[in-house]
mmCIF file of C-alpha atoms in Angstrom:
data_model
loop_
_atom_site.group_PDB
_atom_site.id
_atom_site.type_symbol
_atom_site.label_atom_id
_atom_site.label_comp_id
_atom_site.label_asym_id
_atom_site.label_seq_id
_atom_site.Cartn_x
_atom_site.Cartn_y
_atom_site.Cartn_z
ATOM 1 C CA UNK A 112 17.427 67.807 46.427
ATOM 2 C CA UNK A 113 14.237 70.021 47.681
ATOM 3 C CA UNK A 114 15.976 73.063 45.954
ATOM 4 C CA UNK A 115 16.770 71.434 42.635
ATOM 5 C CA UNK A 116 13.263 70.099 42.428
ATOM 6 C CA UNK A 117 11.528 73.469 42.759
ATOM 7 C CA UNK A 118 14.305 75.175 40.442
ATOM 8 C CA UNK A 119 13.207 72.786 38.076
ATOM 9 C CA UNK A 120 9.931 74.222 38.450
ATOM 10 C CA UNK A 121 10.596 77.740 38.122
ATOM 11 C CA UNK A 122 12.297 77.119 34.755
ATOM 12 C CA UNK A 123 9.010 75.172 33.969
ATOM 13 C CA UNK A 124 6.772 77.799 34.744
ATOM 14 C CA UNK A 125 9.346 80.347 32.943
ATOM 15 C CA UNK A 126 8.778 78.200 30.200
ATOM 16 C CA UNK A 127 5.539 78.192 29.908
ATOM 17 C CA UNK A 128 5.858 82.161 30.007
ATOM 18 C CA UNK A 129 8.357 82.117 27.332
ATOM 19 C CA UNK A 130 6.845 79.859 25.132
ATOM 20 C CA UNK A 131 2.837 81.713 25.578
ATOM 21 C CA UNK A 132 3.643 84.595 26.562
ATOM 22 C CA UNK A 133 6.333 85.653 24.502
ATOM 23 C CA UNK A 134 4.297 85.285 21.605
ATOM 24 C CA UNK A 135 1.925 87.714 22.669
ATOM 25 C CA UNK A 136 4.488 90.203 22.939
ATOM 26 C CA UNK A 137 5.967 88.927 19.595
ATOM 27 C CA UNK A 138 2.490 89.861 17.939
ATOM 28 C CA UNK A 139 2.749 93.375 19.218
ATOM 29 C CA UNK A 140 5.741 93.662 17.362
ATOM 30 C CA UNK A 141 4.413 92.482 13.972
ATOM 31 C CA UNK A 142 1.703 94.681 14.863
ATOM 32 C CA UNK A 143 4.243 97.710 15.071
ATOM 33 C CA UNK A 144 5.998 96.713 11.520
ATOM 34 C CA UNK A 145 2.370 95.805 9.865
ATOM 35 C CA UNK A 146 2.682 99.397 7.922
ATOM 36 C CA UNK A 147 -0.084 101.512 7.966
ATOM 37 C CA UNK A 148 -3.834 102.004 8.410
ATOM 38 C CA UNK A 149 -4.993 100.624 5.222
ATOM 39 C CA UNK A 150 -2.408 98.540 4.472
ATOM 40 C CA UNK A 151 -1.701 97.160 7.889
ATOM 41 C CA UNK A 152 -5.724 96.456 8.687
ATOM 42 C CA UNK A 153 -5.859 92.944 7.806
ATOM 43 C CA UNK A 154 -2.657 91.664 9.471
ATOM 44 C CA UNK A 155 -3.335 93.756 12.990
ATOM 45 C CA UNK A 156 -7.287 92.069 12.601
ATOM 46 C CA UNK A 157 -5.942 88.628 12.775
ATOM 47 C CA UNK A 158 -2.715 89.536 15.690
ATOM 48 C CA UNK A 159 -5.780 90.968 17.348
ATOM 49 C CA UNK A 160 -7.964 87.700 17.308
ATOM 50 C CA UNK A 161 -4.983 85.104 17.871
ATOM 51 C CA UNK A 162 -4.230 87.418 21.037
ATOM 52 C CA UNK A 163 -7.359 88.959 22.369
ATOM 53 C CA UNK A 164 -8.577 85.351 24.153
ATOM 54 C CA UNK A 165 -5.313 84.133 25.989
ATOM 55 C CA UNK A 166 -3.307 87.418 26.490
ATOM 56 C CA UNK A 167 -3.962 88.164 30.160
ATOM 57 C CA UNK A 168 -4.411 84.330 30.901
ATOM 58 C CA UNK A 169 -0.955 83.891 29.927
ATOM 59 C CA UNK A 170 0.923 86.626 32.893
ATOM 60 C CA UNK A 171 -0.224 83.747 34.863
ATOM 61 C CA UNK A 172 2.888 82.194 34.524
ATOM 62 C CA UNK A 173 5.069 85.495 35.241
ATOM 63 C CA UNK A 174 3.097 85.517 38.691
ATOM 64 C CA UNK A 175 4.045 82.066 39.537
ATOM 65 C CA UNK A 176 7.518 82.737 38.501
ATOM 66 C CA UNK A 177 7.895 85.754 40.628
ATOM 67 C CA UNK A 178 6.514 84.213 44.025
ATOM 68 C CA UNK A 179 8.491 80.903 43.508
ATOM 69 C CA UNK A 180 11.642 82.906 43.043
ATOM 70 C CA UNK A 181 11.041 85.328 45.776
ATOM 71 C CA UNK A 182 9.583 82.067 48.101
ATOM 72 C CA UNK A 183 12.155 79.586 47.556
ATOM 73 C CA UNK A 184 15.390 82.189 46.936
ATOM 74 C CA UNK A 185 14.838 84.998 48.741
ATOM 75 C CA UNK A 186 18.735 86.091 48.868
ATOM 76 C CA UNK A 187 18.936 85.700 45.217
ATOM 77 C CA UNK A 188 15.409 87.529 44.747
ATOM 78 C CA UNK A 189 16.156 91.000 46.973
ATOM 79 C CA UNK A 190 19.743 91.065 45.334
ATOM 80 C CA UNK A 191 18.034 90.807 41.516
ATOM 81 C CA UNK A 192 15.335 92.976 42.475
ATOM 82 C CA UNK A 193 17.800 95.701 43.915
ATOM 83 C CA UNK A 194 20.489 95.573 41.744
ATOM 84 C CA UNK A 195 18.206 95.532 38.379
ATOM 85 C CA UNK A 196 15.380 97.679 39.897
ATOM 86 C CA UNK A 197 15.329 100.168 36.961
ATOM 87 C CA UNK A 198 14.833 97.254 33.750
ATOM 88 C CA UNK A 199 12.819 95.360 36.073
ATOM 89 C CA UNK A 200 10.417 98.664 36.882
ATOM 90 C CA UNK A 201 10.567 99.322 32.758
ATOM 91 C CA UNK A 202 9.278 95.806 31.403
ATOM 92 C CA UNK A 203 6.459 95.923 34.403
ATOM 93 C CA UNK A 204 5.275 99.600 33.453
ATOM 94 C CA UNK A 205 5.852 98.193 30.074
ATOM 95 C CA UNK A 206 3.451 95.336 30.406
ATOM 96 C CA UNK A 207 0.960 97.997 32.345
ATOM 97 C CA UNK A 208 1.015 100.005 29.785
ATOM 98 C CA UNK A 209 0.948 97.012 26.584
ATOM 99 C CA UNK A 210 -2.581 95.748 28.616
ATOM 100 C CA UNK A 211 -3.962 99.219 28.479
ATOM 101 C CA UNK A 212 -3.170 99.930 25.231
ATOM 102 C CA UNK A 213 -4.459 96.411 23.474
ATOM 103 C CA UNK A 214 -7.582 96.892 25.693
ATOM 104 C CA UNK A 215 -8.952 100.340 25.012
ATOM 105 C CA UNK A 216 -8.243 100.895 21.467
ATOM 106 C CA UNK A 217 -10.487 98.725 20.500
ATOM 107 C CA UNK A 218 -13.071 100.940 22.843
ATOM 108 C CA UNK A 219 -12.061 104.381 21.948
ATOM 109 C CA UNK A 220 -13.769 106.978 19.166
ATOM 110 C CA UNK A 221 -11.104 108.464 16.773
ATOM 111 C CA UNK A 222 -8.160 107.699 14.716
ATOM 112 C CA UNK A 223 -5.668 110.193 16.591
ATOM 113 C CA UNK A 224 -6.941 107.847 20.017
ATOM 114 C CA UNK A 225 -6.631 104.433 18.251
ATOM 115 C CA UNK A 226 -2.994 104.962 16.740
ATOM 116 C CA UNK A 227 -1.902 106.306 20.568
ATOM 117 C CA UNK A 228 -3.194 103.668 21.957
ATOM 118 C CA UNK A 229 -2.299 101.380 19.087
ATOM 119 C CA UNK A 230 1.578 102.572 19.067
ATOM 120 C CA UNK A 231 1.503 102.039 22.903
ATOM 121 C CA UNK A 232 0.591 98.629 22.872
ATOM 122 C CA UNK A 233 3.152 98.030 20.120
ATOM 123 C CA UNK A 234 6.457 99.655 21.521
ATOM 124 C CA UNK A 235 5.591 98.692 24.821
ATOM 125 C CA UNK A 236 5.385 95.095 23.369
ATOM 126 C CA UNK A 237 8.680 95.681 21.732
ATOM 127 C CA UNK A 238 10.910 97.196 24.968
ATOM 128 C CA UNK A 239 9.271 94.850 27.830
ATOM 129 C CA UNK A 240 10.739 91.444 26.578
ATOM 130 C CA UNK A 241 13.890 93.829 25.717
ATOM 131 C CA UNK A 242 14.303 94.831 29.537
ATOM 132 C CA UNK A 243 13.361 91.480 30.978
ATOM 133 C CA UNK A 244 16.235 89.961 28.370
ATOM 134 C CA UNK A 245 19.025 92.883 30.039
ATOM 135 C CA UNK A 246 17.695 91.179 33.473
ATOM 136 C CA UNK A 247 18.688 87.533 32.395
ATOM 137 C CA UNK A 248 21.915 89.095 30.911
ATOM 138 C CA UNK A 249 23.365 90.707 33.860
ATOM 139 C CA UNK A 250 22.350 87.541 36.130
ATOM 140 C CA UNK A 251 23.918 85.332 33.082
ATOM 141 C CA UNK A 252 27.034 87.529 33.416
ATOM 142 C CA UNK A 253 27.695 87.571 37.001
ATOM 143 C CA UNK A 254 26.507 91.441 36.939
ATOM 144 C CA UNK A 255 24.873 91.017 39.916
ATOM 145 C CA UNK A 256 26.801 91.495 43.974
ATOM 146 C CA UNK A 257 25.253 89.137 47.244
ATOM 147 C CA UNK A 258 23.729 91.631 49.545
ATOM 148 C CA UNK A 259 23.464 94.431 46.733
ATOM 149 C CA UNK A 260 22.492 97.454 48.241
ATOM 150 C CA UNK A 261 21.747 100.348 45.090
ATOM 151 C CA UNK A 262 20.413 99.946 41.636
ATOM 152 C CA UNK A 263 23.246 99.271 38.797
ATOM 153 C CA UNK A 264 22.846 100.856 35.213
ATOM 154 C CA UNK A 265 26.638 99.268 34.240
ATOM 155 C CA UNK A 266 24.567 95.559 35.443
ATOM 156 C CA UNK A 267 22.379 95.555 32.500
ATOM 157 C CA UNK A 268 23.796 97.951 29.801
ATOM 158 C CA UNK A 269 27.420 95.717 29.126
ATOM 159 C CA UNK A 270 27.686 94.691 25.803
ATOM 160 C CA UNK A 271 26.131 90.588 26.492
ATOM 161 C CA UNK A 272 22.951 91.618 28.439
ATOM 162 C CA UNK A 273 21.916 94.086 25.213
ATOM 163 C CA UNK A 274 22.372 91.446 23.034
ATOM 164 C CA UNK A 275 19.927 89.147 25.254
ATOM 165 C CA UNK A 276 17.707 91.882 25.355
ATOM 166 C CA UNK A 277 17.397 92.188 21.909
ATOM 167 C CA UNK A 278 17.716 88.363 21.619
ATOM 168 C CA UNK A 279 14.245 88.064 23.628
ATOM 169 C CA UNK A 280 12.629 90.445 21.128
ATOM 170 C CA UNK A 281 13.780 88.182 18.041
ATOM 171 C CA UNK A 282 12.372 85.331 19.706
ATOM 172 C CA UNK A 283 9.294 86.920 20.809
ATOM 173 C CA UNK A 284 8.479 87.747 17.360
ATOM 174 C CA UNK A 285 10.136 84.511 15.670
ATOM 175 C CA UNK A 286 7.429 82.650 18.164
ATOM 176 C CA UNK A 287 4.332 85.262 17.310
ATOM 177 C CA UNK A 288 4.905 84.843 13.469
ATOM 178 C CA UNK A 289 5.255 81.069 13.505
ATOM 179 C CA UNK A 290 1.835 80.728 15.516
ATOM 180 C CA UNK A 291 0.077 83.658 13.116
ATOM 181 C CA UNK A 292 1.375 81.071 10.037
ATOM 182 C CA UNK A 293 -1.077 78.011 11.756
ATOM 183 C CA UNK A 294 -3.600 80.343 12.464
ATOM 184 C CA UNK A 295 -3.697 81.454 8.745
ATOM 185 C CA UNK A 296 -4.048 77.995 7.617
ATOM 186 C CA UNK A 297 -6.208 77.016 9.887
ATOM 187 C CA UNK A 298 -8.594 79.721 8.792
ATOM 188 C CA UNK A 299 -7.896 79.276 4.884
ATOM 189 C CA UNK A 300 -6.447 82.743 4.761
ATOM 190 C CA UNK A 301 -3.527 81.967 2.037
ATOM 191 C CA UNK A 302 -2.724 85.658 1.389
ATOM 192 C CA UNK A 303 -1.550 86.372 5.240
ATOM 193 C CA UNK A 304 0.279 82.689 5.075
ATOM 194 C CA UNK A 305 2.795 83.978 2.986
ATOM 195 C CA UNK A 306 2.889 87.139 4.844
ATOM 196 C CA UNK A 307 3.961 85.671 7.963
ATOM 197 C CA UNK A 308 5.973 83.540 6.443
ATOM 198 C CA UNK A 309 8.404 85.536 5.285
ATOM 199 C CA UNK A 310 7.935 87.314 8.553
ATOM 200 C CA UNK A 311 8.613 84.145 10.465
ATOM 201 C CA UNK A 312 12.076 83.260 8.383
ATOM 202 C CA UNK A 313 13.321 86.595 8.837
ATOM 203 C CA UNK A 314 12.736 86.293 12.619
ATOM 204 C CA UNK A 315 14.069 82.912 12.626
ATOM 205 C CA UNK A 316 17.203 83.857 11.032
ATOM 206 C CA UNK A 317 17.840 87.421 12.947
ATOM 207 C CA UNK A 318 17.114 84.721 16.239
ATOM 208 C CA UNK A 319 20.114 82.433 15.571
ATOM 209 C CA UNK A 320 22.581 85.262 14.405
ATOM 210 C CA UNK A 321 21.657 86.707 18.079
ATOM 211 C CA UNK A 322 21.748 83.427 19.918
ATOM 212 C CA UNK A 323 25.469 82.979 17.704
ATOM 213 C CA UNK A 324 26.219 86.599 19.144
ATOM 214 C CA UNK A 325 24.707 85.989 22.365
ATOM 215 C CA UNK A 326 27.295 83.143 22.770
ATOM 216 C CA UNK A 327 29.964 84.717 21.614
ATOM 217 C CA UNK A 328 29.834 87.714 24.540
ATOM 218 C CA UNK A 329 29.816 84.992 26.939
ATOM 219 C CA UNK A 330 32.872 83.636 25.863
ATOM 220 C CA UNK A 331 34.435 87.070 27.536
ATOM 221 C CA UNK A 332 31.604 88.104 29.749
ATOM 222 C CA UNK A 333 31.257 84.993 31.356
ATOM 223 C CA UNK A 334 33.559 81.881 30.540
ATOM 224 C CA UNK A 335 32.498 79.394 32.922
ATOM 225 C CA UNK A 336 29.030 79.938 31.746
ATOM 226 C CA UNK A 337 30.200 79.530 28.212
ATOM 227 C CA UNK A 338 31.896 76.616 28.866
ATOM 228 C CA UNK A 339 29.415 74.721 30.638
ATOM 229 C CA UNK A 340 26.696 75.752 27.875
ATOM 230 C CA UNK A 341 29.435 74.387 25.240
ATOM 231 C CA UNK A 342 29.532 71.325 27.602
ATOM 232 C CA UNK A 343 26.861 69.801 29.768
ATOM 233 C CA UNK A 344 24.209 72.096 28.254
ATOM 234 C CA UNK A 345 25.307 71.208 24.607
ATOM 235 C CA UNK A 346 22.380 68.831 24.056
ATOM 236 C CA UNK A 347 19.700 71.397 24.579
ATOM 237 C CA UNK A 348 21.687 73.792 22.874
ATOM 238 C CA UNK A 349 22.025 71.394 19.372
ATOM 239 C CA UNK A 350 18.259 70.826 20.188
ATOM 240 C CA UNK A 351 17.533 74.345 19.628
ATOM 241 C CA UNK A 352 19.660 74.822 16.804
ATOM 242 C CA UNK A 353 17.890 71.853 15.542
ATOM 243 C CA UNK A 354 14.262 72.777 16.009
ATOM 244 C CA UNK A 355 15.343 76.099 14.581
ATOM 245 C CA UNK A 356 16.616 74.684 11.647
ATOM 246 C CA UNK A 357 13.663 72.654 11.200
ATOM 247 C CA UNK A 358 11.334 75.350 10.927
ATOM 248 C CA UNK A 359 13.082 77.319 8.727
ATOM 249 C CA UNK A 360 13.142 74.230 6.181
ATOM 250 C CA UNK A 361 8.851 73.409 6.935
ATOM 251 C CA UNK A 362 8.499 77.035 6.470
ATOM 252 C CA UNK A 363 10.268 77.779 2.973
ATOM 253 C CA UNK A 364 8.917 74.244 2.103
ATOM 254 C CA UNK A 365 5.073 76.123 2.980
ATOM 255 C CA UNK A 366 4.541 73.542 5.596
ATOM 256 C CA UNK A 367 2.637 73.749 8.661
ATOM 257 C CA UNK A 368 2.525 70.534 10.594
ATOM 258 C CA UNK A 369 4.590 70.356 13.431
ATOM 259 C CA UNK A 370 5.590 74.269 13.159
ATOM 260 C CA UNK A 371 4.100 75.532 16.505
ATOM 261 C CA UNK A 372 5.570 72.193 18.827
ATOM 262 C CA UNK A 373 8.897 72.689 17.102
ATOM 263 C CA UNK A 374 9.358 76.435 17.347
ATOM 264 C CA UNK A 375 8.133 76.164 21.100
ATOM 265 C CA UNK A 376 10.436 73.392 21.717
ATOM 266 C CA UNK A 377 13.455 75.381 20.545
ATOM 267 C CA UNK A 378 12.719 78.269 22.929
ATOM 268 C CA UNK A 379 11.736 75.909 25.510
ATOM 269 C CA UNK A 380 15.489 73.969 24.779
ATOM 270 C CA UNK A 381 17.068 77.836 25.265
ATOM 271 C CA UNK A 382 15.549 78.160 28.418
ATOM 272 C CA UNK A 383 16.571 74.810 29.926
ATOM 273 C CA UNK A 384 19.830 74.983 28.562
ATOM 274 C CA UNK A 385 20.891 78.321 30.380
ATOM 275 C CA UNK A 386 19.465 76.262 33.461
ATOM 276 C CA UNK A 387 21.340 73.227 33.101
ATOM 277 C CA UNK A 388 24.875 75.515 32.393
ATOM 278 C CA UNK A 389 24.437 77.864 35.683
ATOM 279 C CA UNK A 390 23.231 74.684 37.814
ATOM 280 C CA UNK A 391 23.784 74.582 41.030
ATOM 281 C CA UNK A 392 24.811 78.505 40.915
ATOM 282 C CA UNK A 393 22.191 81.190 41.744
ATOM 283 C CA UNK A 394 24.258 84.688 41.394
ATOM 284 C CA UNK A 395 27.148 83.423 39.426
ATOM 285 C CA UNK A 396 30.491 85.039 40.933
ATOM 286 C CA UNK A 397 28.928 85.283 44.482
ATOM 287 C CA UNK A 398 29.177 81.880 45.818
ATOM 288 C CA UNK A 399 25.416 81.800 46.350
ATOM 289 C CA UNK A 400 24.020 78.183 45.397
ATOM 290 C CA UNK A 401 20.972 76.509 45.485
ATOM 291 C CA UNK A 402 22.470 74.360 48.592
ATOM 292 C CA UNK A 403 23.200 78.196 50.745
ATOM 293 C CA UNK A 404 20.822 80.445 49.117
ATOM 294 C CA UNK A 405 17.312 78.607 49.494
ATOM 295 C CA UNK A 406 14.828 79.399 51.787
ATOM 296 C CA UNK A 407 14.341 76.287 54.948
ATOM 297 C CA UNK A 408 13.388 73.211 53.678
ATOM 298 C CA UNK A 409 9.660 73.089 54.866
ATOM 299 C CA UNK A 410 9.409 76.475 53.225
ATOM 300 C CA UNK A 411 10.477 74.211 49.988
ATOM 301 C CA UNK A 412 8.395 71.459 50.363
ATOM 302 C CA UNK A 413 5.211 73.320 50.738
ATOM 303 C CA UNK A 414 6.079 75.384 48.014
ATOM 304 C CA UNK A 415 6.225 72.141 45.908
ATOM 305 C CA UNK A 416 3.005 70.921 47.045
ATOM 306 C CA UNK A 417 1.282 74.718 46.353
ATOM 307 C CA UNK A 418 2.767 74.433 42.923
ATOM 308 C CA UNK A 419 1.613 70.833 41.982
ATOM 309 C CA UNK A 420 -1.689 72.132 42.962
ATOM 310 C CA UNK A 421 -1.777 74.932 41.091
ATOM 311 C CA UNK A 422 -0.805 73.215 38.024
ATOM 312 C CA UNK A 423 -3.768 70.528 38.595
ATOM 313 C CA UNK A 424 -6.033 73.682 39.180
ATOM 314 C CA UNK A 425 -4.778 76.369 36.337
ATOM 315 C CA UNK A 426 -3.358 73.286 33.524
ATOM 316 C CA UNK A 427 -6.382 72.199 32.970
ATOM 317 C CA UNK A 428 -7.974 75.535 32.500
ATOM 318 C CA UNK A 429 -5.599 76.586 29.828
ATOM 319 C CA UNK A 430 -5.961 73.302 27.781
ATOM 320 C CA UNK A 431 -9.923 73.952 27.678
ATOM 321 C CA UNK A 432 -9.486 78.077 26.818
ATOM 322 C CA UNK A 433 -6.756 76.911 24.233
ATOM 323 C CA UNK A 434 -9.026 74.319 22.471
ATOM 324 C CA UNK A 435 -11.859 77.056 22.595
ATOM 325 C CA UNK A 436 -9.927 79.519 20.950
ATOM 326 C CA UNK A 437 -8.561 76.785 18.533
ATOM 327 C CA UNK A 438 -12.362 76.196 17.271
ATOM 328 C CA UNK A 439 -12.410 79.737 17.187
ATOM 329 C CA UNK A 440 -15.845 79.877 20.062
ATOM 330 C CA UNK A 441 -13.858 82.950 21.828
ATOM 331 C CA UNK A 442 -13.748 85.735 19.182
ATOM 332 C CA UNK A 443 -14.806 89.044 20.590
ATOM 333 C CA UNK A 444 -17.990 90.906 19.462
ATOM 334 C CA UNK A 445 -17.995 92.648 15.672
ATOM 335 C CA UNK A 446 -15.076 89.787 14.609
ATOM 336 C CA UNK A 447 -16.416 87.436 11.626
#
């Protein structure tokens, strides 16, 4: 019971990551398709100021994600790491390279320095959710041997962990451009509504023809899996489908209520459903479990106490620096 209660909160705190932070690496990919200088000022000024407050708060989460996995399921953590070293080492050089970009080109003299530094943030935004989807695909798919002792480029480049990859960008962005559509009406800024509106329904559709193809490749790569998110996991899979149906109706109907709960409730649904289908199974097609492959059970327990504080600490730090940022108190020097 100790195991399933802090695998529930790993999948909270990955969550949280996909829900805040993948929309920061969704705007960097709007930011990348925004066209150029002149005509892609106004949308990169406003990616800039929805991002520029919360983007470093939000790795926060990846951090807790990575100790509680390597804490509580060490076995399953030195097998991952091993086995996927090369994606894993791309989407953290990746997010190195995204927070060095984002910071200094709004510090350095020059247009040749700004576009480098510009384009770097944007592809790196672009190919670190990528990798870190090719991760989750090879786990998903069983890619990944107990005791693995080399790196494995066949792991993550089958046919079902590209598709995830790419899946994770879709969703990125589809979460980045339905955020960007309350932030334009919450600042009155009607000509950028529409333009991320459209933006939004195009990501929303390209989403669910990936999450369609997604399933389909685990139909072969994975049956089991497949079965069991066609089965117990069905719920939180029609709940996803649902939100994401939602939002495409509020946002051709130019509504805005309810957009960023529902959008962040469909990813969050995608998330717990893939949790829910490979419960109790940690590697799937090793035998390793929650019940074998957890660390000793005061190890647990004291990781669930560290984590319930942590949440009482950091929670209600992120609800004040989100409701700051909301009344718009954080903008960084030279904005309006």
């Amino acid at each position: 019971m100790t195991a399933e209660i802090v695998a529930a909160i790993l999948f909270a705190v990955l969550t949280l990551y996909a829900v805040l932070g993948g929309a920061d690496f969704g705007g960097g990919l709007w930011d990348l398709l925004a066209g150029g200088d002149e005509r892609g000022r106004a949308p990169r000024r406003l990616i800039d100021e929805a991002i520029t407050p919360v983007w470093e708060a939000n790795h926060v989460w990846l951090v807790f994600a990575l100790v509680i996995f390597w804490t509580a399921f060490p076995t399953a953590f030195a097998d991952v790491m091993t086995t996927l070293a090369l994606p894993l080492w791309l989407a953290v050089f990746g997010v190195v390279l995204r927070g060095a970009g984002f910071a200094f080109r709004k510090e350095v003299e020059g247009l040749p320095s700004e576009l480098l530094l510009g384009a770097t943030f944007a592809f790196s935004s672009l190919l670190t959710p990528f990798f870190m989807g090719t991760v989750v695909g090879a786990v998903a798919t069983g890619r990944v041997p107990l005791h693995a002792q080399h790196t494995s480029l066949g792991a993550w480049t089958n046919p079902t962990s590209l598709v995830i990859g790419a899946l994770f960008v879709a969703v990125c962005a589809y979460l980045a451009a339905v955020y960007l559509v309350v932030e334009t009406v919450r600042r009155d800024e009607h000509r950028h509504e529409g333009y991320f509106r459209r933006r939004a329904a195009l990501a929303s559709v390209v989403a669910g023809a990936l999450s369609l193809a997604a399933l389909a490749e685990l139909h072969h790569s994975n049956h089991t899996l497949y079965r069991h998110l066609t089965g117990r996991a069905l719920p939180l899979v029609l709940l996803a489908a649902v939100c994401g149906a939602v939002v495409l109706v509020l946002i051709g109907l130019g509504r805005s209520r309810g957009l960023r709960p529902l959008a962040a409730l469909g990813v969050a649904a995608i998330v717990w459903g893939w949790g829910v289908a490979q419960n109790p199974t940690l590697l799937p097609g090793t035998g390793l479990t929650l019940a074998n492959g957890s660390a000793p059970h005061g190890s647990l327990v004291a990781l669930i106490a560290v984590s319930i504080a942590a949440f009482l600490l950091v929670g209600p730090s992120f609800l004040v620096l989100f409701r700051l940022h909301g009344r718009q108190l954080l903008q960084s020097e030279g904005s309006p």
